[in-house]
Coordinates of C-alpha atoms and ligand atoms in Angstrom, one line a residue:
X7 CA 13.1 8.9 -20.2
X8 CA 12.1 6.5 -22.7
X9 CA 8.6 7.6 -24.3
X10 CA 5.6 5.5 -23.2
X11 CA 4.0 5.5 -25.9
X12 CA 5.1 3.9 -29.3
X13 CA 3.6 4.5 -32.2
X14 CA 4.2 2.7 -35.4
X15 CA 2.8 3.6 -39.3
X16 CA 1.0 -0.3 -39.5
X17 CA -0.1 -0.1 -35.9
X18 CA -2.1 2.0 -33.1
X19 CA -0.4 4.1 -30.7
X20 CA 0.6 2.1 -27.7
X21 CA -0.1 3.3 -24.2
X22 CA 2.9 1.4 -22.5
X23 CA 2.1 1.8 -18.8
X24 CA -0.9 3.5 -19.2
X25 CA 0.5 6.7 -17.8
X26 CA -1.9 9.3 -19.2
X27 CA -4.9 7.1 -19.6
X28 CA -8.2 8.4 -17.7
X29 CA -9.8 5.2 -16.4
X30 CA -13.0 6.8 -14.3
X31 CA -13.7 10.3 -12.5
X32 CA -13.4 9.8 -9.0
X33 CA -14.3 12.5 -6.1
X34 CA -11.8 10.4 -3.5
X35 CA -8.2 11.3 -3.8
X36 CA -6.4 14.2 -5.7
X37 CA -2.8 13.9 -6.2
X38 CA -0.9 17.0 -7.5
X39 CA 2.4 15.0 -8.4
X40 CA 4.1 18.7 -10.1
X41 CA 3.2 20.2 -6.7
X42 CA 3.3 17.8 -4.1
X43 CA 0.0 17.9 -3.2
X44 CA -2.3 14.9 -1.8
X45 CA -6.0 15.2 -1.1
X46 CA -8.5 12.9 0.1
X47 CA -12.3 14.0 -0.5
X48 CA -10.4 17.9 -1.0
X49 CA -9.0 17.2 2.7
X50 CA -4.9 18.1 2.5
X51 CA -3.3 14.9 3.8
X52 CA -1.1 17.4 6.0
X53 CA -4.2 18.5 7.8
X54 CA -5.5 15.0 8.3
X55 CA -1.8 13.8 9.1
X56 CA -2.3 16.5 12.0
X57 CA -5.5 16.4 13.3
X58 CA -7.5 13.3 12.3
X59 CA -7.4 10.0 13.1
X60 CA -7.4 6.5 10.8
X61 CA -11.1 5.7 11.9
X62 CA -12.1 8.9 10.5
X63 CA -10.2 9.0 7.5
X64 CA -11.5 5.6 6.5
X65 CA -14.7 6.6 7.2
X66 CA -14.3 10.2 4.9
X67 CA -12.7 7.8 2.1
X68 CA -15.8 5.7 2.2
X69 CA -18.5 7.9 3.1
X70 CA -17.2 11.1 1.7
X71 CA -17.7 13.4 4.4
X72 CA -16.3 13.9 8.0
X73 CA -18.0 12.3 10.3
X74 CA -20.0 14.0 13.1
X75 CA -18.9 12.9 16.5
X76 CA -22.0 10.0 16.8
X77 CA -21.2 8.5 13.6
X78 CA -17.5 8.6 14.4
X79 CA -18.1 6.6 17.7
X80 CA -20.2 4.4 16.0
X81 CA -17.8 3.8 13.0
X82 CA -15.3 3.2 16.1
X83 CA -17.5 0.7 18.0
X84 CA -18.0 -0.9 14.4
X85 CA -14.5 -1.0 12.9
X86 CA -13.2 -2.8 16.8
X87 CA -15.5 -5.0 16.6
X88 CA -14.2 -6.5 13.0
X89 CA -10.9 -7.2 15.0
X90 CA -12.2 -9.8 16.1
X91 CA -11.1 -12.5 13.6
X92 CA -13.7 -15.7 13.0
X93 CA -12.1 -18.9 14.4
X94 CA -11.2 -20.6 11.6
X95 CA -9.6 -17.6 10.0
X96 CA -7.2 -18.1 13.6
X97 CA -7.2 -21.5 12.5
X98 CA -6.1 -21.2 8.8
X99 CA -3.2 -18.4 10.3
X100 CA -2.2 -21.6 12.2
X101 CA -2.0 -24.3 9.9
X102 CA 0.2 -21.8 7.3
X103 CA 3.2 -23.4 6.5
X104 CA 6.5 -22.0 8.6
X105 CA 8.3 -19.4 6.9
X106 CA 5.0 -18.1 5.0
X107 CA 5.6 -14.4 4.2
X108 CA 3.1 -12.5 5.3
X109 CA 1.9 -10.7 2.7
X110 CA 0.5 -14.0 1.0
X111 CA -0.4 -15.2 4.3
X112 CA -2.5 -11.7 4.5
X113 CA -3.8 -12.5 0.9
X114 CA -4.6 -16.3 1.4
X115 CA -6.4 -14.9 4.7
X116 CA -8.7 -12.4 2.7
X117 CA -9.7 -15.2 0.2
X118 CA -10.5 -17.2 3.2
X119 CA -12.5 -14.8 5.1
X120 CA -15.0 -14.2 2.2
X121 CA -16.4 -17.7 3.1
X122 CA -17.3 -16.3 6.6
X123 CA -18.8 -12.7 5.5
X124 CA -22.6 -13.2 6.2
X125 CA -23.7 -10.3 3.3
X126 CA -20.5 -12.0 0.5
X127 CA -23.2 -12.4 -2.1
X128 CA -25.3 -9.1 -1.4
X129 CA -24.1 -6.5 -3.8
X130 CA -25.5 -3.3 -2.6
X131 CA -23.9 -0.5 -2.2
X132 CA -24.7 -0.7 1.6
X133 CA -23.6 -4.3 2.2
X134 CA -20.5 -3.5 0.1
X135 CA -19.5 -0.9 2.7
X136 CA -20.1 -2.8 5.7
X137 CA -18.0 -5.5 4.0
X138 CA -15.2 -2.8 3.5
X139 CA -15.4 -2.0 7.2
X140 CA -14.9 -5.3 8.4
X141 CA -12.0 -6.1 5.9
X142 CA -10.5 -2.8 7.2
X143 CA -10.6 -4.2 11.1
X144 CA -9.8 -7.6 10.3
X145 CA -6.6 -6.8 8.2
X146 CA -4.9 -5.4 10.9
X147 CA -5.7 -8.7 13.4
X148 CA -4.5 -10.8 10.6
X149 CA -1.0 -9.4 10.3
X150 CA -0.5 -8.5 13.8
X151 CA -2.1 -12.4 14.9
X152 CA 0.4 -13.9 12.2
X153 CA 3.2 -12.2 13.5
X154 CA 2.7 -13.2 17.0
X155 CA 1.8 -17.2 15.8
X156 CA 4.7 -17.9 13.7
X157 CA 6.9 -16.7 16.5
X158 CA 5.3 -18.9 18.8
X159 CA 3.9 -16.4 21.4
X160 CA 0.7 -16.5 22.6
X161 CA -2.4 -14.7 21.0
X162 CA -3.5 -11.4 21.9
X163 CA -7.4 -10.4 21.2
X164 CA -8.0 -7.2 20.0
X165 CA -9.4 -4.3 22.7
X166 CA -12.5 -2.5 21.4
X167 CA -11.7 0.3 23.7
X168 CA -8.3 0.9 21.9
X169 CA -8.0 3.3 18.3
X170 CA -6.9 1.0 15.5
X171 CA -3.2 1.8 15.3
X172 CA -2.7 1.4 18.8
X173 CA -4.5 -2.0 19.3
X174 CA -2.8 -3.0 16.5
X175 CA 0.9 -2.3 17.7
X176 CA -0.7 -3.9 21.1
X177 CA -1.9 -7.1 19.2
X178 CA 1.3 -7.5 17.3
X179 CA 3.8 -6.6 20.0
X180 CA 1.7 -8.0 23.2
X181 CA 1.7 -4.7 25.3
X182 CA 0.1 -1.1 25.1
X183 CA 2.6 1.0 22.9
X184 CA 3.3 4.6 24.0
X185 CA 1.1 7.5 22.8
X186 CA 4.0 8.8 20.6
X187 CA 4.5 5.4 19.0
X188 CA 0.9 4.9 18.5
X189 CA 0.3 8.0 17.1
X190 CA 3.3 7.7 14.7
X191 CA 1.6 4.3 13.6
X192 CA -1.8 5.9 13.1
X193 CA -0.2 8.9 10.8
X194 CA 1.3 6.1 9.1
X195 CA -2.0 4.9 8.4
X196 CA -3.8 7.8 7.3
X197 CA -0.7 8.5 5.2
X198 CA -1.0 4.8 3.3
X199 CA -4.9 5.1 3.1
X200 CA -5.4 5.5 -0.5
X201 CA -3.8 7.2 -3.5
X202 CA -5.9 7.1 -6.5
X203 CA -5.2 5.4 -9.5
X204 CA -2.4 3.4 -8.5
X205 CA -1.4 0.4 -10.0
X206 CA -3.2 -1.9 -6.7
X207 CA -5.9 0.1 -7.0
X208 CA -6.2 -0.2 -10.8
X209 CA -6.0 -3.9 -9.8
X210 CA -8.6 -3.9 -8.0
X211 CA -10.9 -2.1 -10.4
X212 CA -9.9 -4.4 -13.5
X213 CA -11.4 -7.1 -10.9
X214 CA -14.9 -4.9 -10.1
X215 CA -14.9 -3.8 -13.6
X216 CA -16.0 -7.7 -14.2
X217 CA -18.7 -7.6 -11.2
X218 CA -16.4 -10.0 -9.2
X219 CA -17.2 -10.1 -5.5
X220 CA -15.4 -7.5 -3.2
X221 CA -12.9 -10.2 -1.4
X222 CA -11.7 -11.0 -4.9
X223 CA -11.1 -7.2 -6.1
X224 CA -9.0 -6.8 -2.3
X225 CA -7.1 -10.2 -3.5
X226 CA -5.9 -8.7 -6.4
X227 CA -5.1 -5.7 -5.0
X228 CA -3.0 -7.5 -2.5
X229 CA -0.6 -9.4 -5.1
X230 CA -0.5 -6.1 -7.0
X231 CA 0.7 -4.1 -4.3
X232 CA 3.4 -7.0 -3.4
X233 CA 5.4 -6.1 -6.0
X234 CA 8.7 -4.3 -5.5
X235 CA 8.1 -1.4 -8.3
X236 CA 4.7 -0.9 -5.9
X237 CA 4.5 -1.6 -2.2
X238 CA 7.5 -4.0 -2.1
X239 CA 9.9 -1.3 -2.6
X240 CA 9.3 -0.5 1.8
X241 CA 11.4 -3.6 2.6
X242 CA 13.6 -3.8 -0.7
X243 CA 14.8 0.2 0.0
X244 CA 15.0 -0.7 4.0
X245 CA 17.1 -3.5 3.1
X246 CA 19.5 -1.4 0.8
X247 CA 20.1 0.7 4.3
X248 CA 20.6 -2.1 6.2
X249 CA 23.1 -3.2 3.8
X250 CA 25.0 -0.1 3.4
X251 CA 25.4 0.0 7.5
X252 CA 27.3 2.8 7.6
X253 CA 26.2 6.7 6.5
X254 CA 29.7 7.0 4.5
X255 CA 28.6 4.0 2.6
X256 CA 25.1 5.6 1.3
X257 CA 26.9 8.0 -1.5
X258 CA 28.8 4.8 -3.2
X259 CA 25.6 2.9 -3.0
X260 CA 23.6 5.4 -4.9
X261 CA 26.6 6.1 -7.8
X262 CA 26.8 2.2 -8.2
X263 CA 23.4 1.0 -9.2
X264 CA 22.7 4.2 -10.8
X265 CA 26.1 3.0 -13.3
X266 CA 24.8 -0.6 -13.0
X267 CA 21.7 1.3 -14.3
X268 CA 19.5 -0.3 -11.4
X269 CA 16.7 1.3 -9.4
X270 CA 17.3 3.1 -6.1
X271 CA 14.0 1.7 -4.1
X272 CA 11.5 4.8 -2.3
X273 CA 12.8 7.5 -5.1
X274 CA 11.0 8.4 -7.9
X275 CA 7.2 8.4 -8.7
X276 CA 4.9 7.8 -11.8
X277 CA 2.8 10.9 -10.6
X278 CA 5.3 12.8 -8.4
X279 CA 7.8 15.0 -10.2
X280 CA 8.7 16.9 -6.8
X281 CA 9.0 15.4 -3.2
X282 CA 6.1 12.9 -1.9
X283 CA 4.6 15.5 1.0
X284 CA 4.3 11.8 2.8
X285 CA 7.8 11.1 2.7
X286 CA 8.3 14.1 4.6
X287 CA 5.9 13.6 7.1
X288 CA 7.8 10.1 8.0
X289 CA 11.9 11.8 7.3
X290 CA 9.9 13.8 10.2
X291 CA 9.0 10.8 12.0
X292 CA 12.0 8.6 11.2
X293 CA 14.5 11.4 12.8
X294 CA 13.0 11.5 15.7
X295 CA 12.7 7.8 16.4
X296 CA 16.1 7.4 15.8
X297 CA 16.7 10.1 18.7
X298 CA 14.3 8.9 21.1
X299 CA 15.9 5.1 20.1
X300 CA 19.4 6.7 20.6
X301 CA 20.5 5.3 17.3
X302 CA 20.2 7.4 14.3
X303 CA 22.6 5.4 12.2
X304 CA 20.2 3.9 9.5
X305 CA 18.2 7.6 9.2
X306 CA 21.8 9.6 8.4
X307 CA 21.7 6.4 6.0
X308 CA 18.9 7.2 4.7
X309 CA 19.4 11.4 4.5
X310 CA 22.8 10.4 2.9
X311 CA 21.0 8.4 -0.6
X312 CA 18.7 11.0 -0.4
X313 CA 21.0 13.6 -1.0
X314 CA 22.8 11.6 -3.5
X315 CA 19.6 10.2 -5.8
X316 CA 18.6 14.6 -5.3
X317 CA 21.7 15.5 -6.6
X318 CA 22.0 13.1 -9.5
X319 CA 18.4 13.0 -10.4
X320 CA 16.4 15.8 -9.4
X321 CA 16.7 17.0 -13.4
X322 CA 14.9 13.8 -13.7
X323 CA 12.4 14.5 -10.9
X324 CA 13.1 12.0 -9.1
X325 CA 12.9 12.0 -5.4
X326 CA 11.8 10.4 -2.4
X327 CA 8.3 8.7 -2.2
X328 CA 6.3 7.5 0.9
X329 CA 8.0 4.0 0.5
X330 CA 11.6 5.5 1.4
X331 CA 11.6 7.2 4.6
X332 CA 8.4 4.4 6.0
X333 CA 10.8 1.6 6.6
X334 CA 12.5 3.3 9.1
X335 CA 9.3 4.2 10.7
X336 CA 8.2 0.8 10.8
X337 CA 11.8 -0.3 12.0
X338 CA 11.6 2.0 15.2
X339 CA 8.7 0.9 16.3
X340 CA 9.9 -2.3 16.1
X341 CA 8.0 -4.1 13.4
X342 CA 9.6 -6.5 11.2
X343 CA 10.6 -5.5 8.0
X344 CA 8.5 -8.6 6.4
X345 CA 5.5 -6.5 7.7
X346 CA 5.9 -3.1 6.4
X347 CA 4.6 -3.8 3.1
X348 CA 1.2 -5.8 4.5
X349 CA 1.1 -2.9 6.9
X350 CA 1.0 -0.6 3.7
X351 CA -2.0 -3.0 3.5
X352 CA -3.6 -2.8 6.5
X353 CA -4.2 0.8 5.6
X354 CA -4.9 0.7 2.1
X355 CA -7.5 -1.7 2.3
X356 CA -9.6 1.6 3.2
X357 CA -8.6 3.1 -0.2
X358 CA -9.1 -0.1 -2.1
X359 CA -12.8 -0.3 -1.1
X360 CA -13.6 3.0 -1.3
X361 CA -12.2 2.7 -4.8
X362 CA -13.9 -0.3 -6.1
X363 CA -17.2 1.1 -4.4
X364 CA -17.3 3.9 -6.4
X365 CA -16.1 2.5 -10.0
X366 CA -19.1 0.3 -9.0
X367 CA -21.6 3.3 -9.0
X368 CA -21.0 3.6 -13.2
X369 CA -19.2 0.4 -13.7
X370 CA -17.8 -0.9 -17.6
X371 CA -16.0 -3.5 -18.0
X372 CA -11.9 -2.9 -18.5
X373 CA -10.8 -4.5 -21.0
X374 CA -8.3 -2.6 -22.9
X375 CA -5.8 -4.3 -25.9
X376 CA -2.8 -5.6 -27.4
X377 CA -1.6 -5.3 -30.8
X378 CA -0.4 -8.3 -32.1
X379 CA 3.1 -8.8 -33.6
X380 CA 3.3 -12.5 -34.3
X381 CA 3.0 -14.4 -37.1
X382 CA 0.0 -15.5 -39.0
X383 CA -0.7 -18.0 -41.7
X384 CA 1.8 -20.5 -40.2
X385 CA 1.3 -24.5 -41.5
X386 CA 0.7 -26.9 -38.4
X387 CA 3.4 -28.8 -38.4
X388 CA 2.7 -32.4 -37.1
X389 CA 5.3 -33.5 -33.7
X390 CA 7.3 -36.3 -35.9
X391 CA 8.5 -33.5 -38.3
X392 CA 9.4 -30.9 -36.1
X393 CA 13.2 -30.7 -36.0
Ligands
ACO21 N1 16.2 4.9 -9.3 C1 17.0 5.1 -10.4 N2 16.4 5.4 -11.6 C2 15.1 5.6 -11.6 C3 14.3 5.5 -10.5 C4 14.9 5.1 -9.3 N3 14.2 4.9 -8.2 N4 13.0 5.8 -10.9 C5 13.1 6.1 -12.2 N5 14.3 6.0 -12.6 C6 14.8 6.3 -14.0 C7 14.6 5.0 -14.8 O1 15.7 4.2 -14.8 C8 14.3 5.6 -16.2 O2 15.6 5.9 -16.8 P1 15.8 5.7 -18.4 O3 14.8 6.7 -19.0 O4 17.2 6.0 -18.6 O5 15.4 4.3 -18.7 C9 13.6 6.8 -15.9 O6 13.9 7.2 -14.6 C10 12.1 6.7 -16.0 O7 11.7 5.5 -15.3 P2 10.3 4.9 -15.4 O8 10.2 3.6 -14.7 O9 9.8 4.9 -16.8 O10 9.5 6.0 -14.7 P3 8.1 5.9 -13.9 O11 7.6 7.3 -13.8 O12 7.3 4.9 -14.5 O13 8.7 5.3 -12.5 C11 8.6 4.0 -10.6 C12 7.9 5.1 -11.4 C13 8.3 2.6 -11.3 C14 8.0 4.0 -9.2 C15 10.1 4.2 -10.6 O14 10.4 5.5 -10.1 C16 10.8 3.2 -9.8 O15 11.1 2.0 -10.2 N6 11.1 3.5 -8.5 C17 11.7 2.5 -7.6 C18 10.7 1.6 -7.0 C19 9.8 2.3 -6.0 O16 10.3 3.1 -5.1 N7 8.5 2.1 -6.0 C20 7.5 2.7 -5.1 C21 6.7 3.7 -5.8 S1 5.6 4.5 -4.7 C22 4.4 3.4 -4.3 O17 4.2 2.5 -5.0 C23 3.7 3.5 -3.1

């Protein structure tokens, strides 16, 4: 692997990447990436894949603690009301041009929405998390409401009495989903819900670090996380499956754009040197909705790159992150792939806020720099003698 960090006699050492630069302590997330290990407030994301819910884990990433059982209901009754989108945000999801993908749609919605938050210009610390608990409802209306308005179908207006997962598979899809389905959607959630220092999240803080609002450090977050190095890479490895189509296909794949010296999209992690332990929560939950779908074509697909990018690059570390085995998730419970990665949103928003909340609590401006390699002392040369 090519070394980060260059270092040159005339100039200072260069942290390409920022891979082992410390930006703020943080009590909220703890990845282990030699072990494989992924807390959230010390809570073992296996333990809350198992037993919590995504209300409460939003609420311990925000608050910091578990909540009893009042403040959950209340954090419940709160977060379903925030569903409920203003009526010119439905209005604005309307007039978006066709075709929109909705991941800008999602971040041209945000921007739009901190017109309508009654507390935008209070910055406490209080305001600030009731602000992150309405973004948290409202991004899942937003994506499921798109979804349903650019394929013409009629509105559907979210159900306080339902958890957030499964109201939001019942926004998006028109009908209750079963409890396994919504279940596997809100694991997916809790799964997504934050992850440190990661390059949205870092986003996000470079934003705070300037005292922005908190719409603005979320907009950032969102075009970070767009990209297909970052969030992206659900739909971009998806699609390589879906391209392959067959699971004697998936071994030629991988040897290919490993000669054409190309990425394979959902391996390999800047923190990670061992398997994501949410990837194998959803290879769990990808098998088995591809027996209960009676198709498992696309997950012997998938099993079939991962043995290949293991067995070529495990002496690199490289293996499967959350954004491999999620697609197919997604896919069987039939979302859209142009939704996986603002459903990556939908739960990360949590994360984000949490985040920028507490950078806020001993904030400094980021503002790191470059060292420049251009030429000085050059004579301005007027436009009629330039050649
Ligand atoms: N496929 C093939 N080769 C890879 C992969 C991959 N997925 N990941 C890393 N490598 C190789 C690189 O080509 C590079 O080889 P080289 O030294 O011969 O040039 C070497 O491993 C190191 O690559 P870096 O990009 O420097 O490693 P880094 O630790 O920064 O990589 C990253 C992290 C960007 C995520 C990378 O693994 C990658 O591009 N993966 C594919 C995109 C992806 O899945 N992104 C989602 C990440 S998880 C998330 O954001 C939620």
């Amino acid at each position: 692997m090519a070394s980060p960090v260059k270092t040159d006699l005339a100039g200072p050492r260069i942290d390409k990447g920022l891979d082992d630069v410390y930006v703020k302590e943080s009590s909220i997330c703890f990845v282990d990436g030699q072990r494989g290990r992924l807390l959230y407030r010390g809570y073992d994301i296996r333990d809350l894949a198992t037993h919590s819910t995504f209300e409460e884990t939003a609420f311990l990433l925000l608050q910091g603690n578990l909540p009893n059982r009042e403040e959950l209901e209340k954090a419940k009754g709160d977060l379903a009301a925030s569903r409920t989108l203003p009526p010119s945000v439905l209005r604005l999801l309307r007039s978006m041009p066709e075709h929109a993908p909705p991941m800008d749609v999602l971040r041209t919605a945000v921007s739009y929405l901190y017109n309508f938050d009654p507390e935008r210009d209070d910055t406490t610390r209080a305001a600030n998390l009731r602000k992150a608990w309405r973004l948290v409802g409202r991004f899942a209306t937003i994506v499921a409401t798109y979804e349903r308005m650019r394929k013409g179908q009629r509105v559907v207006r979210p159900d306080p009495k339902l958890g957030h997962a499964e109201d939001f598979l019942r926004m998006m899809k028109g009908k209750r989903p079963d409890p396994v389905s919504a279940r596997m959607m809100d694991v997916a959630l809790i799964l997504y819900a934050d992850h440190a220092m990661n390059a949205s999240t870092f986003a996000a803080t470079v934003a705070a670090s300037t005292l922005s609002d908190l719409y603005s450090t979320i907009i950032a977050a969102i075009s970070t996380l767009k990209g297909p190095l970052h969030g992206g890479a659900i739909e971009a490895a998806f699609e390589a499956i879906e391209r392959i189509g067959r699971p004697e296909g998936a071994e030629e794949f991988v040897l290919n754009t490993l000669r054409n010296k190309e990425r394979v999209f959902g391996f390999g992690h800047r923190v990670y040197k061992t398997y994501d332990p949410r990837a194998l929560i959803l290879k769990e939950f990808a098998r088995r909705l591809g027996e209960v779908n009676g198709d498992d074509t696309y997950y012997r697909i998938a099993t079939a790159i991962e043995d290949t990018v293991v067995r070529e690059l495990a002496s690199r570390q490289i293996y499967p992150n959350v954004d491999f085995y999620s697609g197919l998730v997604f896919h069987g419970l039939g979302i859209p792939k142009d939704l996986f990665t603002p459903l990556f949103a939908v739960s990360r928003i949590a994360g984000w806020t949490a985040q920028v909340i507490e950078y806020w609590e001993d904030n400094r401006l980021l503002r790191p720099l470059d060292w420049y390699v251009g030429p000085k002392d050059l004579v301005y040369t007027p436009i009629d003698e330039r050649s």
